[in-house]
Structure formats: structure tokens, C-alpha cells
Tab-separated table of N, CA and C in Angstrom:
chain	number	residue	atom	x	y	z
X	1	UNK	N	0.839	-1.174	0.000
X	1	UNK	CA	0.000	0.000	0.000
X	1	UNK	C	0.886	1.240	0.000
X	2	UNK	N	0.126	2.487	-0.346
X	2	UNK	CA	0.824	3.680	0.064
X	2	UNK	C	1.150	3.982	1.342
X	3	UNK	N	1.515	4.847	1.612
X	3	UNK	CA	2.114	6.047	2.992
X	3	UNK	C	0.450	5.925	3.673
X	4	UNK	N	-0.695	5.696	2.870
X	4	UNK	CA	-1.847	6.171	3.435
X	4	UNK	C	-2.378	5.120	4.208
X	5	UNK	N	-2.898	5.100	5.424
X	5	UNK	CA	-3.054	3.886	6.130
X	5	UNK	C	-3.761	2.912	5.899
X	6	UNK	N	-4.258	2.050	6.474
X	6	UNK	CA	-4.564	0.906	5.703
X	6	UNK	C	-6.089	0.877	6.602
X	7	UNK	N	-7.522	0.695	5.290
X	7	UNK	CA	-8.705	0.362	6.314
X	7	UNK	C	-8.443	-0.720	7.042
X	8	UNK	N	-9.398	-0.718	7.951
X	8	UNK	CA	-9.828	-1.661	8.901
X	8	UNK	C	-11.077	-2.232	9.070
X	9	UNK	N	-11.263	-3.594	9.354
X	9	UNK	CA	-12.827	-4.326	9.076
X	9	UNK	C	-13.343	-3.281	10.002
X	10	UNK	N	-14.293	-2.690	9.548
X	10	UNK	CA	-15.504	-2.419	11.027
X	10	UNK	C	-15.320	-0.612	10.527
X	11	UNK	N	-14.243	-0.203	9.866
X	11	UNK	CA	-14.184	0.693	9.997
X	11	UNK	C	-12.900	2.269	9.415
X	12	UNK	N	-13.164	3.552	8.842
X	12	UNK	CA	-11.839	3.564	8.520
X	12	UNK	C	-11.559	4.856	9.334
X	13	UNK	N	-10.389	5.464	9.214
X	13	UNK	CA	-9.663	6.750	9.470
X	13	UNK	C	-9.488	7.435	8.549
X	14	UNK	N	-9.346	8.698	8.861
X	14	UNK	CA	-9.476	9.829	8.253
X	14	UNK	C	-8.553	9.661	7.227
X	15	UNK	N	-6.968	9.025	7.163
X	15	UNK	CA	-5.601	9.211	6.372
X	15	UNK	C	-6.069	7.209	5.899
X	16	UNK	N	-7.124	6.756	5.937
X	16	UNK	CA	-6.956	5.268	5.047
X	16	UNK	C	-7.112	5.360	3.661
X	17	UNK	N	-6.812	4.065	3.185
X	17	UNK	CA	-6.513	3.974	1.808
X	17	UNK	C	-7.971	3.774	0.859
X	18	UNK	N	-8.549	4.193	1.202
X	18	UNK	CA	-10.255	4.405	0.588
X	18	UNK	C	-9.991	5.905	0.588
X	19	UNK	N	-9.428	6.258	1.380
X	19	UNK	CA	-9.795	7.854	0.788
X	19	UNK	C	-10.237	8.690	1.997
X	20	UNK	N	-10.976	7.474	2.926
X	20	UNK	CA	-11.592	8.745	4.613
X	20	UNK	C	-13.073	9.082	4.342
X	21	UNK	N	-13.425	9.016	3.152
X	21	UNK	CA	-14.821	9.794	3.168
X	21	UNK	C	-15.933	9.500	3.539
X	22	UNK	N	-15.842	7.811	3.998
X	22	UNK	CA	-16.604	6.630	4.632
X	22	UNK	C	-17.511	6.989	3.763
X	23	UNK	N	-17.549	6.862	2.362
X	23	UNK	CA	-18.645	6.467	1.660
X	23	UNK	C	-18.398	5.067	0.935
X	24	UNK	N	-19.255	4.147	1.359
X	24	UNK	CA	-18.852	2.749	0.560
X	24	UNK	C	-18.423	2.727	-0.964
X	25	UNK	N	-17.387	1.564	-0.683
X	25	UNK	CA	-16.895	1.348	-2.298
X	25	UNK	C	-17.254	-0.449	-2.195
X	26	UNK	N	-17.719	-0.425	-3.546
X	26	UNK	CA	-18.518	-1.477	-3.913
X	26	UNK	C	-17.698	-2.423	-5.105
X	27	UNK	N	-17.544	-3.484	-5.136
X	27	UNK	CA	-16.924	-4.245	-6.368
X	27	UNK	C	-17.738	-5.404	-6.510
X	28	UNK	N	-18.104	-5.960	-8.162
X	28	UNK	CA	-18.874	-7.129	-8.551
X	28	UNK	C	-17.827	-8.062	-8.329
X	29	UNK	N	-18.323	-9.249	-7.794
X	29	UNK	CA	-17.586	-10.431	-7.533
X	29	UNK	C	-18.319	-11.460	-8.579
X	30	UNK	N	-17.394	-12.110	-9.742
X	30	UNK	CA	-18.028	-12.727	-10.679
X	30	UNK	C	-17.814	-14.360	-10.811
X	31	UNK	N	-18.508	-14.994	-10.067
X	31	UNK	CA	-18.082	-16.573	-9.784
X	31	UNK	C	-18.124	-17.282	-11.204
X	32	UNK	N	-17.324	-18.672	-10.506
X	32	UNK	CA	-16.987	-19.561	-11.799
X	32	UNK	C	-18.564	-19.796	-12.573
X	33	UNK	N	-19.838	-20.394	-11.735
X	33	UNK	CA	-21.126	-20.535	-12.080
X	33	UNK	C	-21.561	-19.229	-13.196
X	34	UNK	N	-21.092	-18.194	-13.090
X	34	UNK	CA	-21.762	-17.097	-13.862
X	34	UNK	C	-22.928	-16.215	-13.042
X	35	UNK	N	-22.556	-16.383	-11.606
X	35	UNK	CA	-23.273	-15.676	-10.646
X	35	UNK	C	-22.236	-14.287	-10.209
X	36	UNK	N	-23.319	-13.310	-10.298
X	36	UNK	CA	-22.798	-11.996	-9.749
X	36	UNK	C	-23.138	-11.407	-8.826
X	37	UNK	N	-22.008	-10.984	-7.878
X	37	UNK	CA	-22.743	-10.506	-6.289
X	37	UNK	C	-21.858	-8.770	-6.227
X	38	UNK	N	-22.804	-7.866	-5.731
X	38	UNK	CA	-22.132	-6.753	-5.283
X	38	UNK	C	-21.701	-7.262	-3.849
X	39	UNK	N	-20.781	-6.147	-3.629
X	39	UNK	CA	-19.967	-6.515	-2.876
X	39	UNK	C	-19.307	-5.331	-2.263
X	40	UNK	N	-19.703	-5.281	-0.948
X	40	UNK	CA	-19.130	-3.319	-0.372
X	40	UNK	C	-17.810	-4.302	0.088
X	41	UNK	N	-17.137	-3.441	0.174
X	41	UNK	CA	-15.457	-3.399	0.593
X	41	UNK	C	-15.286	-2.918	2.261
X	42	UNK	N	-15.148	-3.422	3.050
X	42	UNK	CA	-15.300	-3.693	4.580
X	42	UNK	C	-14.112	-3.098	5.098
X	43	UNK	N	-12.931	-3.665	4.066
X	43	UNK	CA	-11.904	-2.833	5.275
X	43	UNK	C	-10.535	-4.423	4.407
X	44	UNK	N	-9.343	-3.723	4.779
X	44	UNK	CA	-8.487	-4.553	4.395
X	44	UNK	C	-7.393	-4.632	5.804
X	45	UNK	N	-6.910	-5.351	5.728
X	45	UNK	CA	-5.976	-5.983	7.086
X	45	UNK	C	-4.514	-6.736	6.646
X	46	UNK	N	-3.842	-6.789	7.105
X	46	UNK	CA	-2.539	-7.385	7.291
X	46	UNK	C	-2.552	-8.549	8.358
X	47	UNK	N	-2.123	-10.050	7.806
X	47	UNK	CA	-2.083	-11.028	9.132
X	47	UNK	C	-0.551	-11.291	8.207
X	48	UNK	N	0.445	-12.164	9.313
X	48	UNK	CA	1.603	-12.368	8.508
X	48	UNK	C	2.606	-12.218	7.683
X	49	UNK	N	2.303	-10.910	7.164
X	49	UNK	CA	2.923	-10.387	6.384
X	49	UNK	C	2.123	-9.880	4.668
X	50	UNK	N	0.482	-10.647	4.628
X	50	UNK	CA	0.141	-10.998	3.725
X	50	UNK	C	-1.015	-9.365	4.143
X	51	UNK	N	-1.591	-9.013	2.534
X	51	UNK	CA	-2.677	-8.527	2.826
X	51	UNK	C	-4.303	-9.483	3.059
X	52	UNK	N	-5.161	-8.810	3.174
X	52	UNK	CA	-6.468	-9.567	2.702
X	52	UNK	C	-7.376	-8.435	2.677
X	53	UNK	N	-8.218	-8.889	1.996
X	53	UNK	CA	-9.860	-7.730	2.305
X	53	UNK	C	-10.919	-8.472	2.482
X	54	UNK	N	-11.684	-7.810	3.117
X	54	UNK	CA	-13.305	-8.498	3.767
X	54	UNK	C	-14.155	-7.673	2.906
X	55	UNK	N	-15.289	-8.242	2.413
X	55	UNK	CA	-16.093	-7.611	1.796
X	55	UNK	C	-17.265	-8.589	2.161
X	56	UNK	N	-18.886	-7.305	1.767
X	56	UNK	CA	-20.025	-7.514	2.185
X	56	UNK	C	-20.664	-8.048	1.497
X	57	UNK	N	-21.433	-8.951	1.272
X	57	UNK	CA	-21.921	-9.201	-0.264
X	57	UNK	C	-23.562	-8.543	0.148
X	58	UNK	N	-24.088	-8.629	-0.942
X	58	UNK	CA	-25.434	-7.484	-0.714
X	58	UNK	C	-26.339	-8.305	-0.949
X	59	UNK	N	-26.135	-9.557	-0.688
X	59	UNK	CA	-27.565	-10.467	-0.850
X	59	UNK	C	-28.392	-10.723	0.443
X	60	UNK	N	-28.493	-9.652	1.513
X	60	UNK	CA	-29.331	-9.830	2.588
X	60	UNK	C	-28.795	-11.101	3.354
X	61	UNK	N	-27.481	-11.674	3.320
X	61	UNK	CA	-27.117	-12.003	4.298
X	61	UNK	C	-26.044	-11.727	4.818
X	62	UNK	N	-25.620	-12.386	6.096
X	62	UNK	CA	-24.966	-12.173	7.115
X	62	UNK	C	-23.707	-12.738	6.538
X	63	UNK	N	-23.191	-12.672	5.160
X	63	UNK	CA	-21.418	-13.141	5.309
X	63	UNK	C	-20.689	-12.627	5.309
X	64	UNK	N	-19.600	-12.473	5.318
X	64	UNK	CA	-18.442	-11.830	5.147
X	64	UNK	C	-17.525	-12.895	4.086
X	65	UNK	N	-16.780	-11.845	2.787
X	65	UNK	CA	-16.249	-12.986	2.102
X	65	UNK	C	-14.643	-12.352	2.522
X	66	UNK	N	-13.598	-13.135	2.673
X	66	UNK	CA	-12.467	-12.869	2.866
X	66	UNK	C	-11.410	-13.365	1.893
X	67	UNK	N	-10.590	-12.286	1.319
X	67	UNK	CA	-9.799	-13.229	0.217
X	67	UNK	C	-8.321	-12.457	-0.005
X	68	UNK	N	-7.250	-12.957	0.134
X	68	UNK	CA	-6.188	-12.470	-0.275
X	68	UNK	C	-6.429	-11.009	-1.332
X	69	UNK	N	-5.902	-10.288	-0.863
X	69	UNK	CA	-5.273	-8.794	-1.478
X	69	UNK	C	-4.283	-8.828	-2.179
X	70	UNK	N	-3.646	-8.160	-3.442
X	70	UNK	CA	-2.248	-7.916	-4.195
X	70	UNK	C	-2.930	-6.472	-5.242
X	71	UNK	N	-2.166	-6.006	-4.736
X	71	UNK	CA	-2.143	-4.474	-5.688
X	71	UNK	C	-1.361	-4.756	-6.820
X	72	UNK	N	-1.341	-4.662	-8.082
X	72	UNK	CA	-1.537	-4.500	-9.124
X	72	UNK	C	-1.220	-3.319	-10.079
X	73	UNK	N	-1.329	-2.127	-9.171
X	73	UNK	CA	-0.690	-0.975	-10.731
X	73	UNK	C	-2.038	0.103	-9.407
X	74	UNK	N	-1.779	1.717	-10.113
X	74	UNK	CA	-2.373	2.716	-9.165
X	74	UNK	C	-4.008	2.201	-9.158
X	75	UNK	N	-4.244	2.066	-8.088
X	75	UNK	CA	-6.106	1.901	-8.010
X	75	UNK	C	-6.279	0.883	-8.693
X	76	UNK	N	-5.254	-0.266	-8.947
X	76	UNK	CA	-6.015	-1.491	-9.213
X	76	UNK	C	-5.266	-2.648	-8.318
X	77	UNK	N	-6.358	-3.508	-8.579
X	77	UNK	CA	-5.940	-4.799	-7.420
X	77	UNK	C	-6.716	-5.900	-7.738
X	78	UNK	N	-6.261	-7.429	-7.252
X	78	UNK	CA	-6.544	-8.511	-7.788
X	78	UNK	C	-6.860	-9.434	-6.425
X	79	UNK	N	-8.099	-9.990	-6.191
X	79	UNK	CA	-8.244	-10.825	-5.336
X	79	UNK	C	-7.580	-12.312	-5.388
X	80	UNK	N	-7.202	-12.423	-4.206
X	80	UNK	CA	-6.166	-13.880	-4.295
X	80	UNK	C	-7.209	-15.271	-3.543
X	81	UNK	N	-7.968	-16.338	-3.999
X	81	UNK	CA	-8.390	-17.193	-3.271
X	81	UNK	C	-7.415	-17.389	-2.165
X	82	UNK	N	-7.899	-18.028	-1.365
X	82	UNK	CA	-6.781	-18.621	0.310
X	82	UNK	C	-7.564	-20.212	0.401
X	83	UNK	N	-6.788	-20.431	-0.494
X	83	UNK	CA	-6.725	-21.986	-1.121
X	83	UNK	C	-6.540	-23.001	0.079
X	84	UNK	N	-5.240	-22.627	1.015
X	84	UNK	CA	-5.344	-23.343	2.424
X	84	UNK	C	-5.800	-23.772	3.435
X	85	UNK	N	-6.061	-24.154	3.797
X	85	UNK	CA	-7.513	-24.565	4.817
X	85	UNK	C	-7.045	-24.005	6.379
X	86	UNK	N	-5.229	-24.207	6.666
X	86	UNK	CA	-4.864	-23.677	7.600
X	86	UNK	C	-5.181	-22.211	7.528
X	87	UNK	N	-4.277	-21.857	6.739
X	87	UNK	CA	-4.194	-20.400	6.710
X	87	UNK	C	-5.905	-19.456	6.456
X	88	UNK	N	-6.870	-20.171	5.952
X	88	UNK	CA	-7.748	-19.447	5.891
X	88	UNK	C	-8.363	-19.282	7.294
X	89	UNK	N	-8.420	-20.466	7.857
X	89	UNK	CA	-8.477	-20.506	9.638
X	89	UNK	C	-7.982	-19.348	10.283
X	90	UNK	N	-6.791	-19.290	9.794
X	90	UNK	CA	-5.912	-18.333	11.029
X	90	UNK	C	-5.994	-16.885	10.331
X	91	UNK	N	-6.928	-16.233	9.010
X	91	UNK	CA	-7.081	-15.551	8.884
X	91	UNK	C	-8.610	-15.073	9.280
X	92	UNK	N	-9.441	-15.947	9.343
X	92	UNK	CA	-10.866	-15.446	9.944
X	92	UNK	C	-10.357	-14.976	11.020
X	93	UNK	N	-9.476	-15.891	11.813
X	93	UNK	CA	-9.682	-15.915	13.388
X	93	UNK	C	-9.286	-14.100	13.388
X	94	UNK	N	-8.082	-14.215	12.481
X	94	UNK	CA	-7.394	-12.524	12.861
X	94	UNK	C	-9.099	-11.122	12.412
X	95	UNK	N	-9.416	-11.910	11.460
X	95	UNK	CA	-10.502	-10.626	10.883
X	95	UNK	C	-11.508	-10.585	12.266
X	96	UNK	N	-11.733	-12.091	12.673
X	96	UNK	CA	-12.618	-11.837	13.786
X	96	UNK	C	-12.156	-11.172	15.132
X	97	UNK	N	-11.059	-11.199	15.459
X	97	UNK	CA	-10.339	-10.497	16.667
X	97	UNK	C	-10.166	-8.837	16.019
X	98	UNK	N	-10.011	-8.657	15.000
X	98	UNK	CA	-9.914	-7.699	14.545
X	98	UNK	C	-11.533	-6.643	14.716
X	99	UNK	N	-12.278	-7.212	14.084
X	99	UNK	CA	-13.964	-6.587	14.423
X	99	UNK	C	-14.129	-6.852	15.716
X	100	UNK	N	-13.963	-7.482	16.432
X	100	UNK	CA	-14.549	-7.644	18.081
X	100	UNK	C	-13.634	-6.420	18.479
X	101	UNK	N	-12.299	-5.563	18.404
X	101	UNK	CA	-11.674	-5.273	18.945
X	101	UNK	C	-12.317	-3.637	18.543
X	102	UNK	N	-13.016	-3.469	17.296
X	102	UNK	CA	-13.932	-2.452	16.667
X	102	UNK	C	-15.514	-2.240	17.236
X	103	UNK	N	-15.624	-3.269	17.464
X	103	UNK	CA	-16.989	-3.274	18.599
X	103	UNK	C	-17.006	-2.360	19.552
């Protein structure tokens, strides 16, 4: 990322990398099936050294989708599956300690 800080699930700061203006930013998530979900952008985090982002999906339920982060070139970026079964573990756990700690 830039100098500019990095959101946080639950929430951002004035100097984060959205910009501060806490107006949602939204991205289509386009599955292998040919299903399309909007998708607000929650906040991005650091576990390990790795990025990730949480995002909302807008189908009236309660998930949270979580998926590897990699920036890509200015204002663009590429979601990474978390193919691991460990590591996806030990990244909920961090997103979830992370929002309880935003509570």
C-alpha cells in the first residue's frame, strides 16, 4: 500500500486507503457458475505479512467474504483465493479479533 493507512474491518480513518470519506466502495464479484454478487469493501488488514480484504456481499445475508489482497498498478488490485484450509483458519480468526476489537 501507500504512505496512506490501511482500512480496517468495522471501519476507517481519516488518512486510510479508501480515501476517509466513509462512503462505501462497492466491487462485482463474478463466480466460476456465472453468478454476480455486489460486494461493499469492509476494510483490508494485514495477518503475517500478507494482505487480505473483507467484503459484504449485498444479498441480505450475514457473510463476510475474505480473500487475499495484491495491488496490481495505481487503483487497481486482484483478489487472491486462500486456497489453504490452515491459513484461511488463522485468517478469519485474525478478521474476527480484529472486528470484536472495533466493537
Amino acid at each position: 500500500m501507500s504512505e496512506k493507512e490501511k482500512c480496517t474491518p468495522g471501519g476507517c480513518s481519516d488518512d486510510c486507503c479508501c480515501g476517509g470519506d466513509n462512503d462505501a466502495d462497492f466491487i462485482t464479484l463474478e463466480f466460476d457458475d456465472g453468478v454476480a454478487v455486489e460486494c461493499e469493501i469492509m476494510g483490508l488488514f494485514d495477518y503475517e505479512g500478507k494482505e487480505y480484504i473483507a467484503l459484504i456481499p449485498d444479498d441480505g445475508s450475514d457473510d463476510v467474504y475474505i480473500y487475499g489482497y495484491k495491488e496490481t498498478g495505481e487503483d487497481e488490485f486482484e483478489l487472491v483465493d486462500i486456497e489453504d484450509d490452515a491459513e484461511f483458519e488463522k485468517v478469519v480468526a485474525e478478521f474476527d479479533k480484529l472486528t470484536a476489537e472495533e466493537a
